[in-house]
PDB file of C-alpha atoms in Angstrom:
ATOM      1  CA  MET A   1       0.042  -0.107   0.116  1.00 64.00           C
ATOM      2  CA  GLU A   2       1.424   3.445  -0.969  1.00 82.00           C
ATOM      3  CA  SER A   3       1.964   5.922   2.035  1.00 94.00           C
ATOM      4  CA  PHE A   4      -0.603   8.855   2.105  1.00 95.00           C
ATOM      5  CA  GLY A   5       2.353  11.195   1.381  1.00 97.00           C
ATOM      6  CA  LYS A   6       3.017   9.643  -1.858  1.00 96.00           C
ATOM      7  CA  ILE A   7      -0.882   9.162  -3.068  1.00 96.00           C
ATOM      8  CA  LEU A   8      -1.142  12.992  -2.494  1.00 97.00           C
ATOM      9  CA  ILE A   9       1.907  13.983  -4.190  1.00 97.00           C
ATOM     10  CA  GLU A  10       0.829  11.934  -7.034  1.00 97.00           C
ATOM     11  CA  ALA A  11      -2.568  12.919  -7.287  1.00 97.00           C
ATOM     12  CA  ARG A  12      -1.624  16.760  -6.884  1.00 98.00           C
ATOM     13  CA  GLN A  13       1.002  16.274 -10.081  1.00 98.00           C
ATOM     14  CA  GLU A  14      -1.680  14.222 -12.343  1.00 98.00           C
ATOM     15  CA  LYS A  15      -3.736  17.311 -12.018  1.00 97.00           C
ATOM     16  CA  ASN A  16      -0.929  19.900 -12.647  1.00 98.00           C
ATOM     17  CA  ILE A  17      -1.704  22.000  -9.427  1.00 98.00           C
ATOM     18  CA  GLU A  18       1.293  23.658  -7.923  1.00 98.00           C
ATOM     19  CA  ILE A  19       1.524  23.722  -4.101  1.00 98.00           C
ATOM     20  CA  GLU A  20       1.141  27.254  -3.894  1.00 98.00           C
ATOM     21  CA  THR A  21      -2.188  26.773  -5.852  1.00 98.00           C
ATOM     22  CA  ALA A  22      -3.151  24.083  -3.603  1.00 98.00           C
ATOM     23  CA  ALA A  23      -2.386  26.190  -0.834  1.00 98.00           C
ATOM     24  CA  SER A  24      -4.967  29.204  -1.821  1.00 98.00           C
ATOM     25  CA  ASP A  25      -7.348  26.762  -2.789  1.00 98.00           C
ATOM     26  CA  THR A  26      -7.632  25.019   0.372  1.00 98.00           C
ATOM     27  CA  ALA A  27      -6.747  28.086   2.811  1.00 97.00           C
ATOM     28  CA  ILE A  28      -4.322  25.583   4.318  1.00 98.00           C
ATOM     29  CA  SER A  29      -0.626  26.905   4.345  1.00 97.00           C
ATOM     30  CA  LYS A  30       1.807  25.456   1.956  1.00 98.00           C
ATOM     31  CA  ASN A  31       4.021  24.623   5.059  1.00 98.00           C
ATOM     32  CA  PHE A  32       1.613  22.335   6.195  1.00 98.00           C
ATOM     33  CA  LEU A  33       0.614  20.641   2.632  1.00 98.00           C
ATOM     34  CA  GLU A  34       4.268  20.265   2.447  1.00 98.00           C
ATOM     35  CA  ALA A  35       4.206  18.439   6.097  1.00 98.00           C
ATOM     36  CA  LEU A  36       1.463  16.298   4.484  1.00 97.00           C
ATOM     37  CA  GLU A  37       2.921  15.317   1.756  1.00 97.00           C
ATOM     38  CA  SER A  38       6.131  14.590   3.298  1.00 97.00           C
ATOM     39  CA  GLU A  39       4.200  12.972   5.925  1.00 96.00           C
ATOM     40  CA  ASP A  40       6.119  14.813   8.441  1.00 97.00           C
ATOM     41  CA  ILE A  41       3.228  15.215  11.320  1.00 94.00           C
ATOM     42  CA  ASP A  42       5.383  16.680  14.103  1.00 96.00           C
ATOM     43  CA  LYS A  43       4.448  20.048  12.030  1.00 96.00           C
ATOM     44  CA  PHE A  44       1.317  20.174  13.426  1.00 97.00           C
ATOM     45  CA  PRO A  45       0.079  21.590  16.713  1.00 95.00           C
ATOM     46  CA  SER A  46      -1.789  18.568  17.109  1.00 96.00           C
ATOM     47  CA  ASN A  47      -2.923  14.897  15.511  1.00 94.00           C
ATOM     48  CA  THR A  48      -6.550  16.611  15.036  1.00 95.00           C
ATOM     49  CA  TYR A  49      -5.194  19.321  12.847  1.00 95.00           C
ATOM     50  CA  ALA A  50      -3.167  16.805  10.881  1.00 96.00           C
ATOM     51  CA  ILE A  51      -5.990  14.789  10.180  1.00 96.00           C
ATOM     52  CA  GLY A  52      -8.362  17.756   9.377  1.00 97.00           C
ATOM     53  CA  PHE A  53      -5.960  19.077   7.181  1.00 97.00           C
ATOM     54  CA  LEU A  54      -5.423  15.794   5.433  1.00 97.00           C
ATOM     55  CA  ARG A  55      -9.202  14.621   4.840  1.00 97.00           C
ATOM     56  CA  ASN A  56      -9.546  18.325   3.199  1.00 97.00           C
ATOM     57  CA  TYR A  57      -6.696  18.308   1.079  1.00 98.00           C
ATOM     58  CA  ALA A  58      -7.490  14.536   0.073  1.00 98.00           C
ATOM     59  CA  GLU A  59     -11.059  15.785  -0.747  1.00 97.00           C
ATOM     60  CA  TYR A  60      -9.565  18.859  -2.764  1.00 98.00           C
ATOM     61  CA  LEU A  61      -7.353  16.425  -4.763  1.00 98.00           C
ATOM     62  CA  GLY A  62     -10.111  13.853  -5.265  1.00 97.00           C
ATOM     63  CA  VAL A  63      -8.382  11.302  -3.494  1.00 96.00           C
ATOM     64  CA  ASP A  64     -10.369   8.573  -1.321  1.00 94.00           C
ATOM     65  CA  VAL A  65     -10.650   9.964   2.201  1.00 92.00           C
ATOM     66  CA  ASN A  66     -10.585   6.986   3.815  1.00 91.00           C
ATOM     67  CA  GLN A  67      -7.495   5.394   1.640  1.00 89.00           C
ATOM     68  CA  VAL A  68      -5.113   8.332   3.249  1.00 91.00           C
ATOM     69  CA  VAL A  69      -6.537   8.994   6.638  1.00 86.00           C
TER      70      VAL A  69
END
């Protein structure tokens, strides 16, 4: 099974979306999106934030939320 970070990166790249655009569209900071893609959960204030941002980002990219959470 692929890691959630790799799934996010591949989905974003397949849609030709720059990370800055994704940050603007989702209102999630670029730093947090990069942390999700690199699976650096320690960058978040809590796991609740990480999971919430992960859900939102996955939905934005059209990724099955259950696959990445």
